[in-house]
Amino acid sequence: MSPQASKPNSLLIRDMHPLVAMDGADSQLCGGLIFCEDGEIKRVGKRPPRGLRAQRIIDGRFAVAIPGLINTHHHLFQTLTRACRDAADSELFDWLRTLYPRWARLDEETVHVGALAGMAELLLSGCTTTSDHHYVFPRGQSRLIDAEIEAARRLGIRFHPTRGSMDVGQSRGGLPPDSVVQDLDEILADSERLVSRYHDPRPGSMLQIALAPCSPFTVSQRLMRATAELAEKLQVRLHTHLAETRDEEAYCLRRHRKRPLEFLEDAGWLGGATWIAHGIHFNRREIGRLGRAGVGVAHCPTSNMRLASGIAPALALAKAGCPVGLGVDGSASNDSSHMLAEARQALLLNRLAHGASALGVQQALRMATVEGARCLGRSDLGSLEPGKRADIALFDLRDVGYSGAGDALSALLLCAPTRVHTLVVEGRVVVESGRLQTVPLEAILTRHNHLVSKVTLRRPLL
Ligand SMILES: [Zn+2]
């Protein structure tokens, strides 16, 4: 190839102001550039090599560039029951009891469109990789995770769906109605089907499956143990809710005669392939055990404040050795899917709990990027360095909310969260000038609002 020819599938973003790499040295490059090819970052620096021609060039002189944000915990179907009046002012157990009957009406279309809306919101907030925890399977609805995988492919977001499950309904002392729980054999067979059909373990993967029994008050110890064995056999990760509320702790002590962490440990889950959501109500000894085992934690500050669940010991868990990423967790307990807003909430909540110097802006962004990647087992994501995947978010410093800011990185975390200007996933421009390039958003939102009435039996706002 002659030096003048542009390389196919290549992208050059130049003159960023600054580029925040989130590498080990916490580098910030003013006037920096990134060159990517075939979805991989090939070069990060000040000057392009002589003769380099990219197929596409983006001028980033108005922007701060950060690694694409990583969301480690979510329930996309809940976008259909956002800001539900009857559940607006409840704590977790009452909130769930109110919403389960609505979720019992989910089908493939509602889950697909709900996922499109939630993932679109994530992308527009700078998120390039999201996990999802789908655990509600009304009778006869066996393809709901397939429906959200199809949504992720249409949008171009990197996706880590987890095959959720519940096998203890009300008739056996659990919280959910029997109509949305499944039996163990059905859960395991579908988990195996999804992994063999969709899971791609290779670097650069756009889709990885994990297995995810819902929570100690909706699943049996038998299901937890069998799921851990299956995950080991299939070489996939494990995810669940744990230690979210005092009600959960009381339930575990009453029903299992164990604290939540013992429930997890006795099922063979305490290892580096597990990440849990919330992790609020742990004692010091338990934090040490989790850290030594390398269990990841999805810290979900907005949901925890919204449901008054408590303040997670996120900094102590990180100090003990746990990867601690962020989760928007929702979208009916947040009620948003805005990852930059979640990083700001983590910063504010942990400062309130531990003092203004407890969590710096760089550390908060680290939770939303590098540590999130660790939770999902992705060493190829989370920072802007050669060899990592080309997942890049550019925020426009000309936005009114950033006007007057003295430091770009501080502005991202301290000013009101904005919409991303340009978003690149696996080297592909998915958002440009604040608009999604892959799907017609307005048409999706019209359908989404229409489907709300099918799930809630109420008229939508629009
Ligand atoms: Zn959750």
CSV table of C-alpha atoms and ligand atoms in Angstrom, one decimal:
chain,number,residue,atom,x,y,z
A,1,MET,CA,0.0,0.0,0.0
A,2,SER,CA,1.3,3.4,-0.8
A,3,PRO,CA,1.7,5.8,2.1
A,4,GLN,CA,-0.9,8.1,0.7
A,5,ALA,CA,-3.7,5.5,0.5
A,6,SER,CA,-6.2,5.5,3.3
A,7,LYS,CA,-6.5,2.3,5.3
A,8,PRO,CA,-9.9,0.6,5.0
A,9,ASN,CA,-12.0,0.5,8.2
A,10,SER,CA,-9.8,3.2,9.8
A,11,LEU,CA,-10.7,6.3,11.8
A,12,LEU,CA,-8.6,9.2,13.0
A,13,ILE,CA,-9.9,11.5,15.8
A,14,ARG,CA,-7.5,14.4,16.2
A,15,ASP,CA,-6.9,17.6,18.2
A,16,MET,CA,-8.9,16.5,21.2
A,17,HIS,CA,-8.9,18.9,24.1
A,18,PRO,CA,-7.9,16.8,26.1
A,19,LEU,CA,-7.9,13.1,25.5
A,20,VAL,CA,-8.3,11.3,28.9
A,21,ALA,CA,-6.8,7.9,28.4
A,22,MET,CA,-7.5,6.3,31.8
A,23,ASP,CA,-4.3,4.3,31.3
A,24,GLY,CA,-2.2,3.3,34.3
A,25,ALA,CA,-0.4,6.7,34.2
A,26,ASP,CA,-3.7,8.7,34.2
A,27,SER,CA,-2.4,10.5,31.0
A,28,GLN,CA,-4.2,13.5,29.6
A,29,LEU,CA,-3.1,14.7,26.1
A,30,CYS,CA,-4.0,18.1,24.9
A,31,GLY,CA,-4.3,18.1,21.1
A,32,GLY,CA,-4.1,14.3,21.3
A,33,LEU,CA,-5.2,11.9,18.6
A,34,ILE,CA,-6.4,8.4,18.3
A,35,PHE,CA,-6.0,6.2,15.2
A,36,CYS,CA,-8.1,3.0,15.0
A,37,GLU,CA,-8.2,0.3,12.5
A,38,ASP,CA,-10.6,-2.7,12.3
A,39,GLY,CA,-12.1,-1.8,15.6
A,40,GLU,CA,-8.8,-1.6,17.5
A,41,ILE,CA,-6.9,1.4,18.8
A,42,LYS,CA,-3.5,1.4,17.0
A,43,ARG,CA,-2.1,4.7,18.1
A,44,VAL,CA,-2.6,7.3,20.8
A,45,GLY,CA,-0.4,10.3,20.7
A,46,LYS,CA,0.2,13.9,19.7
A,47,ARG,CA,1.2,13.5,16.0
A,48,PRO,CA,0.1,11.1,13.4
A,49,PRO,CA,2.8,9.0,11.7
A,50,ARG,CA,4.0,10.5,8.4
A,51,GLY,CA,1.8,9.5,5.5
A,52,LEU,CA,-1.0,8.1,7.6
A,53,ARG,CA,-4.3,8.4,5.9
A,54,ALA,CA,-7.5,7.3,7.6
A,55,GLN,CA,-10.7,6.5,5.8
A,56,ARG,CA,-12.5,8.9,8.1
A,57,ILE,CA,-11.2,11.8,10.1
A,58,ILE,CA,-13.1,13.5,13.0
A,59,ASP,CA,-11.9,16.9,14.2
A,60,GLY,CA,-12.1,16.8,18.0
A,61,ARG,CA,-10.9,20.3,18.9
A,62,PHE,CA,-14.2,21.1,20.7
A,63,ALA,CA,-14.2,17.9,22.7
A,64,VAL,CA,-13.0,16.0,25.7
A,65,ALA,CA,-12.5,12.3,24.8
A,66,ILE,CA,-12.8,9.5,27.3
A,67,PRO,CA,-13.1,5.7,27.0
A,68,GLY,CA,-16.6,4.6,26.3
A,69,LEU,CA,-18.5,4.2,29.6
A,70,ILE,CA,-19.3,0.7,30.8
A,71,ASN,CA,-22.6,-0.1,32.5
A,72,THR,CA,-22.4,-3.2,34.7
A,73,HIS,CA,-26.0,-3.6,35.9
A,74,HIS,CA,-29.4,-2.9,34.3
A,75,HIS,CA,-32.9,-4.2,33.6
A,76,LEU,CA,-33.8,-2.8,30.2
A,77,PHE,CA,-37.4,-4.1,30.2
A,78,GLN,CA,-38.1,-1.7,33.1
A,79,THR,CA,-38.0,1.3,30.7
A,80,LEU,CA,-41.7,0.3,30.2
A,81,THR,CA,-42.5,0.9,33.8
A,82,ARG,CA,-40.4,4.1,34.5
A,83,ALA,CA,-41.7,6.6,36.9
A,84,CYS,CA,-44.8,4.4,37.7
A,85,ARG,CA,-47.0,6.4,40.0
A,86,ASP,CA,-47.9,3.4,42.2
A,87,ALA,CA,-44.2,2.5,42.8
A,88,ALA,CA,-42.8,6.1,42.9
A,89,ASP,CA,-42.4,6.3,46.7
A,90,SER,CA,-41.7,2.7,47.8
A,91,GLU,CA,-38.8,0.7,49.1
A,92,LEU,CA,-37.6,-2.4,47.3
A,93,PHE,CA,-40.0,-5.1,48.4
A,94,ASP,CA,-43.1,-3.0,48.0
A,95,TRP,CA,-41.8,-1.6,44.8
A,96,LEU,CA,-41.3,-5.1,43.4
A,97,ARG,CA,-44.7,-6.3,44.6
A,98,THR,CA,-46.3,-3.4,42.7
A,99,LEU,CA,-44.4,-4.0,39.5
A,100,TYR,CA,-44.3,-7.8,39.2
A,101,PRO,CA,-47.9,-8.0,37.9
A,102,ARG,CA,-47.1,-5.5,35.2
A,103,TRP,CA,-43.9,-7.3,34.2
A,104,ALA,CA,-46.0,-10.5,33.9
A,105,ARG,CA,-47.4,-9.0,30.6
A,106,LEU,CA,-44.0,-8.8,28.9
A,107,ASP,CA,-43.5,-10.4,25.5
A,108,GLU,CA,-40.9,-10.3,22.8
A,109,GLU,CA,-42.0,-7.1,21.2
A,110,THR,CA,-42.2,-5.1,24.5
A,111,VAL,CA,-38.8,-6.5,25.6
A,112,HIS,CA,-37.2,-5.7,22.2
A,113,VAL,CA,-38.6,-2.1,22.1
A,114,GLY,CA,-37.9,-1.5,25.8
A,115,ALA,CA,-34.3,-2.6,25.2
A,116,LEU,CA,-34.0,-0.3,22.1
A,117,ALA,CA,-35.2,2.7,24.2
A,118,GLY,CA,-32.9,1.9,27.2
A,119,MET,CA,-29.8,1.2,25.1
A,120,ALA,CA,-30.4,4.3,23.0
A,121,GLU,CA,-30.4,6.3,26.2
A,122,LEU,CA,-27.2,4.6,27.3
A,123,LEU,CA,-25.5,5.3,24.0
A,124,LEU,CA,-26.5,8.9,24.0
A,125,SER,CA,-24.9,9.2,27.5
A,126,GLY,CA,-21.5,8.0,26.4
A,127,CYS,CA,-22.0,4.3,27.2
A,128,THR,CA,-20.4,1.8,24.7
A,129,THR,CA,-20.8,-1.4,26.7
A,130,THR,CA,-23.8,-2.5,28.7
A,131,SER,CA,-24.8,-5.5,30.7
A,132,ASP,CA,-28.4,-6.4,31.3
A,133,HIS,CA,-30.1,-8.7,33.8
A,134,HIS,CA,-33.4,-10.0,32.4
A,135,TYR,CA,-35.1,-12.3,35.0
A,136,VAL,CA,-38.8,-12.1,34.3
A,137,PHE,CA,-40.1,-14.9,32.0
A,138,PRO,CA,-43.9,-15.0,31.9
A,139,ARG,CA,-45.3,-18.4,30.8
A,140,GLY,CA,-44.6,-19.2,27.1
A,141,GLN,CA,-42.1,-16.3,26.7
A,142,SER,CA,-38.8,-18.2,26.2
A,143,ARG,CA,-37.1,-15.8,23.7
A,144,LEU,CA,-37.0,-12.6,25.6
A,145,ILE,CA,-33.2,-12.4,25.8
A,146,ASP,CA,-33.0,-13.1,22.1
A,147,ALA,CA,-35.2,-10.1,21.6
A,148,GLU,CA,-32.9,-7.8,23.5
A,149,ILE,CA,-29.8,-9.2,21.7
A,150,GLU,CA,-31.5,-8.3,18.5
A,151,ALA,CA,-32.0,-4.7,19.8
A,152,ALA,CA,-28.3,-4.4,20.7
A,153,ARG,CA,-27.3,-5.6,17.2
A,154,ARG,CA,-29.5,-3.0,15.6
A,155,LEU,CA,-28.1,-0.2,17.8
A,156,GLY,CA,-24.4,-1.2,17.6
A,157,ILE,CA,-23.8,-1.3,21.4
A,158,ARG,CA,-21.4,-3.9,22.9
A,159,PHE,CA,-23.7,-6.2,25.0
A,160,HIS,CA,-23.3,-8.5,28.0
A,161,PRO,CA,-26.8,-9.9,28.6
A,162,THR,CA,-27.2,-12.1,31.6
A,163,ARG,CA,-29.7,-15.0,31.7
A,164,GLY,CA,-31.6,-14.1,34.8
A,165,SER,CA,-33.9,-16.6,36.6
A,166,MET,CA,-36.3,-17.0,39.4
A,167,ASP,CA,-37.5,-20.4,40.7
A,168,VAL,CA,-39.2,-19.6,44.1
A,169,GLY,CA,-42.6,-17.9,43.7
A,170,GLN,CA,-45.1,-16.8,46.3
A,171,SER,CA,-46.5,-20.3,46.8
A,172,ARG,CA,-43.0,-21.5,48.0
A,173,GLY,CA,-42.3,-18.4,50.2
A,174,GLY,CA,-40.6,-16.2,47.5
A,175,LEU,CA,-41.6,-12.6,46.6
A,176,PRO,CA,-42.6,-12.9,42.9
A,177,PRO,CA,-45.9,-14.3,41.7
A,178,ASP,CA,-45.8,-17.9,40.5
A,179,SER,CA,-46.7,-16.8,36.9
A,180,VAL,CA,-43.2,-15.4,36.3
A,181,VAL,CA,-41.0,-18.1,37.8
A,182,GLN,CA,-39.6,-21.1,36.0
A,183,ASP,CA,-38.4,-24.5,37.0
A,184,LEU,CA,-34.7,-25.4,37.3
A,185,ASP,CA,-34.4,-27.6,34.3
A,186,GLU,CA,-36.0,-25.1,32.0
A,187,ILE,CA,-33.7,-22.3,33.3
A,188,LEU,CA,-30.5,-24.4,32.9
A,189,ALA,CA,-31.5,-25.7,29.4
A,190,ASP,CA,-32.2,-22.1,28.2
A,191,SER,CA,-29.0,-20.8,29.7
A,192,GLU,CA,-27.0,-23.5,27.8
A,193,ARG,CA,-28.9,-22.6,24.6
A,194,LEU,CA,-28.1,-18.9,24.9
A,195,VAL,CA,-24.4,-19.5,25.6
A,196,SER,CA,-24.0,-21.9,22.7
A,197,ARG,CA,-25.9,-19.7,20.3
A,198,TYR,CA,-24.6,-16.2,21.2
A,199,HIS,CA,-21.5,-16.2,23.5
A,200,ASP,CA,-18.3,-14.9,21.9
A,201,PRO,CA,-15.3,-15.1,24.3
A,202,ARG,CA,-12.8,-13.6,21.8
A,203,PRO,CA,-11.1,-10.2,22.3
A,204,GLY,CA,-13.2,-7.5,20.6
A,205,SER,CA,-16.4,-9.6,21.3
A,206,MET,CA,-19.6,-7.6,20.9
A,207,LEU,CA,-21.6,-10.1,22.9
A,208,GLN,CA,-21.0,-12.2,25.9
A,209,ILE,CA,-23.5,-14.1,28.0
A,210,ALA,CA,-23.4,-14.5,31.8
A,211,LEU,CA,-25.7,-16.5,34.1
A,212,ALA,CA,-27.7,-14.6,36.7
A,213,PRO,CA,-30.2,-16.1,39.2
A,214,CYS,CA,-32.1,-13.0,40.4
A,215,SER,CA,-31.7,-12.6,44.2
A,216,PRO,CA,-31.7,-14.5,47.5
A,217,PHE,CA,-35.5,-13.9,47.9
A,218,THR,CA,-36.5,-15.3,44.5
A,219,VAL,CA,-34.2,-18.3,43.9
A,220,SER,CA,-33.4,-21.6,45.6
A,221,GLN,CA,-29.9,-22.6,46.8
A,222,ARG,CA,-30.2,-25.5,44.4
A,223,LEU,CA,-30.6,-23.2,41.4
A,224,MET,CA,-27.6,-21.1,42.6
A,225,ARG,CA,-25.4,-24.1,42.9
A,226,ALA,CA,-26.5,-25.7,39.6
A,227,THR,CA,-26.0,-22.3,37.9
A,228,ALA,CA,-22.4,-22.0,39.3
A,229,GLU,CA,-21.6,-25.5,38.0
A,230,LEU,CA,-23.0,-24.7,34.6
A,231,ALA,CA,-21.1,-21.4,34.3
A,232,GLU,CA,-17.9,-23.3,35.2
A,233,LYS,CA,-18.6,-25.9,32.5
A,234,LEU,CA,-19.5,-23.2,29.9
A,235,GLN,CA,-16.7,-20.8,31.0
A,236,VAL,CA,-19.0,-17.8,31.4
A,237,ARG,CA,-19.4,-15.3,34.3
A,238,LEU,CA,-21.9,-15.2,37.1
A,239,HIS,CA,-24.1,-12.3,38.2
A,240,THR,CA,-26.8,-11.7,40.9
A,241,HIS,CA,-28.2,-9.1,43.2
A,242,LEU,CA,-26.8,-9.3,46.7
A,243,ALA,CA,-27.0,-7.4,50.0
A,244,GLU,CA,-29.2,-4.7,48.6
A,245,THR,CA,-31.6,-4.2,51.5
A,246,ARG,CA,-32.1,-5.0,55.2
A,247,ASP,CA,-35.3,-6.8,54.2
A,248,GLU,CA,-33.2,-9.1,52.0
A,249,GLU,CA,-30.9,-9.8,55.0
A,250,ALA,CA,-33.9,-10.6,57.3
A,251,TYR,CA,-35.4,-12.9,54.6
A,252,CYS,CA,-32.1,-14.8,54.3
A,253,LEU,CA,-31.7,-15.2,58.0
A,254,ARG,CA,-35.3,-16.4,58.4
A,255,ARG,CA,-35.5,-18.7,55.3
A,256,HIS,CA,-31.9,-19.8,54.7
A,257,ARG,CA,-30.6,-19.3,58.3
A,258,LYS,CA,-27.6,-17.5,56.6
A,259,ARG,CA,-26.5,-14.0,55.8
A,260,PRO,CA,-26.7,-13.1,52.1
A,261,LEU,CA,-23.0,-13.6,51.6
A,262,GLU,CA,-23.1,-17.1,53.2
A,263,PHE,CA,-25.9,-17.9,50.8
A,264,LEU,CA,-23.7,-17.0,47.9
A,265,GLU,CA,-20.6,-18.7,49.3
A,266,ASP,CA,-22.3,-21.9,50.1
A,267,ALA,CA,-23.5,-22.1,46.5
A,268,GLY,CA,-19.9,-22.0,45.2
A,269,TRP,CA,-20.1,-18.4,43.9
A,270,LEU,CA,-17.2,-16.8,45.7
A,271,GLY,CA,-14.6,-16.3,42.9
A,272,GLY,CA,-13.2,-13.9,40.3
A,273,ALA,CA,-15.9,-14.9,37.7
A,274,THR,CA,-18.7,-13.4,39.8
A,275,TRP,CA,-19.9,-9.8,40.0
A,276,ILE,CA,-22.8,-8.8,42.1
A,277,ALA,CA,-25.1,-5.8,42.0
A,278,HIS,CA,-25.4,-3.4,45.0
A,279,GLY,CA,-23.4,-5.0,47.8
A,280,ILE,CA,-24.6,-2.5,50.4
A,281,HIS,CA,-25.1,-4.5,53.7
A,282,PHE,CA,-21.8,-6.2,54.3
A,283,ASN,CA,-19.8,-6.2,57.5
A,284,ARG,CA,-16.0,-5.7,57.6
A,285,ARG,CA,-15.2,-9.4,57.6
A,286,GLU,CA,-17.5,-9.9,54.6
A,287,ILE,CA,-15.8,-7.1,52.7
A,288,GLY,CA,-12.4,-8.7,53.3
A,289,ARG,CA,-13.8,-12.1,52.0
A,290,LEU,CA,-15.2,-10.5,48.9
A,291,GLY,CA,-11.9,-8.7,48.2
A,292,ARG,CA,-9.7,-11.7,48.6
A,293,ALA,CA,-12.0,-13.7,46.3
A,294,GLY,CA,-11.9,-10.9,43.6
A,295,VAL,CA,-15.7,-10.7,43.4
A,296,GLY,CA,-16.7,-7.7,41.3
A,297,VAL,CA,-19.4,-5.2,42.5
A,298,ALA,CA,-21.8,-3.1,40.4
A,299,HIS,CA,-22.2,0.0,42.5
A,300,CYS,CA,-25.7,1.5,41.8
A,301,PRO,CA,-25.8,4.8,43.7
A,302,THR,CA,-29.0,6.3,42.1
A,303,SER,CA,-31.1,3.2,42.5
A,304,ASN,CA,-29.8,2.8,46.1
A,305,MET,CA,-30.8,6.4,46.9
A,306,ARG,CA,-34.1,6.2,45.0
A,307,LEU,CA,-35.3,3.1,46.9
A,308,ALA,CA,-33.6,4.2,50.2
A,309,SER,CA,-31.7,0.9,50.2
A,310,GLY,CA,-28.5,2.3,51.9
A,311,ILE,CA,-25.0,3.5,50.9
A,312,ALA,CA,-22.7,0.8,49.6
A,313,PRO,CA,-19.2,0.6,51.0
A,314,ALA,CA,-17.9,1.0,47.5
A,315,LEU,CA,-14.5,2.5,48.5
A,316,ALA,CA,-13.9,-0.2,51.2
A,317,LEU,CA,-14.8,-3.0,48.7
A,318,ALA,CA,-12.3,-1.5,46.1
A,319,LYS,CA,-9.6,-1.2,48.8
A,320,ALA,CA,-10.2,-4.8,49.8
A,321,GLY,CA,-9.5,-5.9,46.2
A,322,CYS,CA,-12.9,-6.0,44.5
A,323,PRO,CA,-13.3,-4.5,41.0
A,324,VAL,CA,-16.0,-1.9,41.6
A,325,GLY,CA,-17.8,-0.7,38.5
A,326,LEU,CA,-21.1,1.3,38.1
A,327,GLY,CA,-24.6,0.3,37.2
A,328,VAL,CA,-27.5,2.5,36.3
A,329,ASP,CA,-29.8,-0.3,37.5
A,330,GLY,CA,-33.2,0.3,36.3
A,331,SER,CA,-34.8,1.7,34.5
A,332,ALA,CA,-37.7,1.7,37.1
A,333,SER,CA,-35.5,2.2,40.2
A,334,ASN,CA,-33.4,5.0,38.8
A,335,ASP,CA,-35.4,6.0,36.5
A,336,SER,CA,-32.7,6.7,33.9
A,337,SER,CA,-30.1,5.0,31.9
A,338,HIS,CA,-27.5,7.8,31.9
A,339,MET,CA,-24.1,6.5,32.6
A,340,LEU,CA,-22.3,9.9,32.9
A,341,ALA,CA,-25.0,10.9,35.4
A,342,GLU,CA,-24.4,7.7,37.3
A,343,ALA,CA,-20.6,8.5,37.6
A,344,ARG,CA,-21.6,11.9,39.0
A,345,GLN,CA,-24.0,10.3,41.5
A,346,ALA,CA,-21.2,7.9,42.6
A,347,LEU,CA,-18.9,10.9,43.2
A,348,LEU,CA,-21.5,12.8,45.2
A,349,LEU,CA,-22.8,10.0,47.3
A,350,ASN,CA,-19.4,8.6,48.3
A,351,ARG,CA,-18.2,12.2,49.1
A,352,LEU,CA,-21.3,12.7,51.3
A,353,ALA,CA,-20.5,9.4,53.1
A,354,HIS,CA,-16.8,9.7,53.4
A,355,GLY,CA,-15.6,13.3,52.8
A,356,ALA,CA,-14.8,15.5,49.8
A,357,SER,CA,-11.4,13.9,49.1
A,358,ALA,CA,-12.6,10.3,49.4
A,359,LEU,CA,-13.4,10.0,45.7
A,360,GLY,CA,-11.6,12.1,43.1
A,361,VAL,CA,-13.1,12.9,39.6
A,362,GLN,CA,-10.5,10.6,38.0
A,363,GLN,CA,-11.4,7.8,40.3
A,364,ALA,CA,-15.1,8.2,39.7
A,365,LEU,CA,-14.4,8.0,35.9
A,366,ARG,CA,-12.2,5.0,36.6
A,367,MET,CA,-15.2,3.2,38.2
A,368,ALA,CA,-17.3,4.0,35.0
A,369,THR,CA,-14.6,2.6,32.7
A,370,VAL,CA,-11.6,0.5,33.8
A,371,GLU,CA,-13.3,-1.0,36.8
A,372,GLY,CA,-16.5,-1.7,34.9
A,373,ALA,CA,-14.4,-3.6,32.3
A,374,ARG,CA,-12.9,-5.7,35.1
A,375,CYS,CA,-16.3,-6.5,36.5
A,376,LEU,CA,-17.3,-7.9,33.0
A,377,GLY,CA,-14.0,-9.7,32.6
A,378,ARG,CA,-12.9,-7.5,29.7
A,379,SER,CA,-9.2,-6.7,29.6
A,380,ASP,CA,-9.7,-5.3,26.1
A,381,LEU,CA,-12.0,-2.4,27.2
A,382,GLY,CA,-11.9,0.5,29.6
A,383,SER,CA,-9.0,2.7,28.5
A,384,LEU,CA,-7.7,4.5,25.4
A,385,GLU,CA,-4.5,2.6,24.7
A,386,PRO,CA,-3.0,0.8,21.7
A,387,GLY,CA,-4.3,-2.7,21.6
A,388,LYS,CA,-7.6,-1.9,23.3
A,389,ARG,CA,-10.9,-1.8,21.4
A,390,ALA,CA,-11.9,1.5,19.8
A,391,ASP,CA,-14.7,2.5,22.2
A,392,ILE,CA,-14.5,6.3,22.5
A,393,ALA,CA,-16.9,9.0,23.8
A,394,LEU,CA,-16.5,12.7,22.9
A,395,PHE,CA,-18.3,15.3,24.9
A,396,ASP,CA,-18.8,18.8,23.5
A,397,LEU,CA,-17.1,21.5,25.7
A,398,ARG,CA,-19.1,24.2,23.8
A,399,ASP,CA,-22.3,23.0,25.6
A,400,VAL,CA,-23.8,25.7,27.8
A,401,GLY,CA,-23.5,23.5,30.9
A,402,TYR,CA,-19.7,23.4,30.5
A,403,SER,CA,-19.2,27.1,29.7
A,404,GLY,CA,-16.7,28.6,32.0
A,405,ALA,CA,-15.2,25.3,33.1
A,406,GLY,CA,-11.5,25.3,34.0
A,407,ASP,CA,-10.8,21.6,33.6
A,408,ALA,CA,-12.4,19.3,31.1
A,409,LEU,CA,-12.4,16.1,33.2
A,410,SER,CA,-13.7,17.9,36.3
A,411,ALA,CA,-16.4,19.4,34.1
A,412,LEU,CA,-17.6,16.0,33.0
A,413,LEU,CA,-18.1,14.8,36.6
A,414,LEU,CA,-19.1,18.0,38.4
A,415,CYS,CA,-21.3,19.8,35.9
A,416,ALA,CA,-24.8,18.6,35.0
A,417,PRO,CA,-24.5,15.5,32.8
A,418,THR,CA,-24.9,16.2,29.0
A,419,ARG,CA,-25.6,14.1,25.9
A,420,VAL,CA,-22.5,12.6,24.2
A,421,HIS,CA,-21.5,14.4,20.9
A,422,THR,CA,-19.7,11.6,19.2
A,423,LEU,CA,-19.6,7.9,20.2
A,424,VAL,CA,-17.5,5.2,18.6
A,425,VAL,CA,-18.1,1.5,19.3
A,426,GLU,CA,-15.6,-1.0,17.9
A,427,GLY,CA,-14.3,1.7,15.5
A,428,ARG,CA,-17.8,2.5,14.2
A,429,VAL,CA,-19.4,6.0,14.7
A,430,VAL,CA,-22.8,5.2,16.4
A,431,VAL,CA,-23.6,8.7,17.6
A,432,GLU,CA,-22.7,11.8,15.6
A,433,SER,CA,-23.6,15.4,16.6
A,434,GLY,CA,-25.6,14.0,19.4
A,435,ARG,CA,-27.8,11.9,17.1
A,436,LEU,CA,-28.0,8.1,16.9
A,437,GLN,CA,-26.8,6.9,13.4
A,438,THR,CA,-28.0,3.3,13.6
A,439,VAL,CA,-31.8,3.5,14.2
A,440,PRO,CA,-34.6,6.0,13.8
A,441,LEU,CA,-35.0,7.1,17.5
A,442,GLU,CA,-38.2,9.1,17.2
A,443,ALA,CA,-40.1,6.1,15.6
A,444,ILE,CA,-38.8,3.8,18.4
A,445,LEU,CA,-39.9,6.2,21.1
A,446,THR,CA,-43.4,6.5,19.6
A,447,ARG,CA,-43.7,2.7,19.7
A,448,HIS,CA,-42.2,2.5,23.1
A,449,ASN,CA,-44.7,4.9,24.6
A,450,HIS,CA,-47.5,3.0,22.9
A,451,LEU,CA,-46.3,-0.3,24.4
A,452,VAL,CA,-46.3,1.1,27.9
A,453,SER,CA,-50.1,0.8,27.9
A,454,LYS,CA,-49.9,-2.9,27.0
A,455,VAL,CA,-47.7,-3.6,30.1
A,456,THR,CA,-49.2,-1.2,32.6
A,457,LEU,CA,-52.8,-1.1,31.3
A,458,ARG,CA,-52.6,2.7,31.7
A,459,ARG,CA,-52.5,5.4,29.1
A,460,PRO,CA,-48.9,6.5,28.3
A,461,LEU,CA,-48.0,10.2,28.8
A,462,LEU,CA,-47.6,10.6,25.1
B,1,ZN,ZN,-31.0,-4.7,39.7
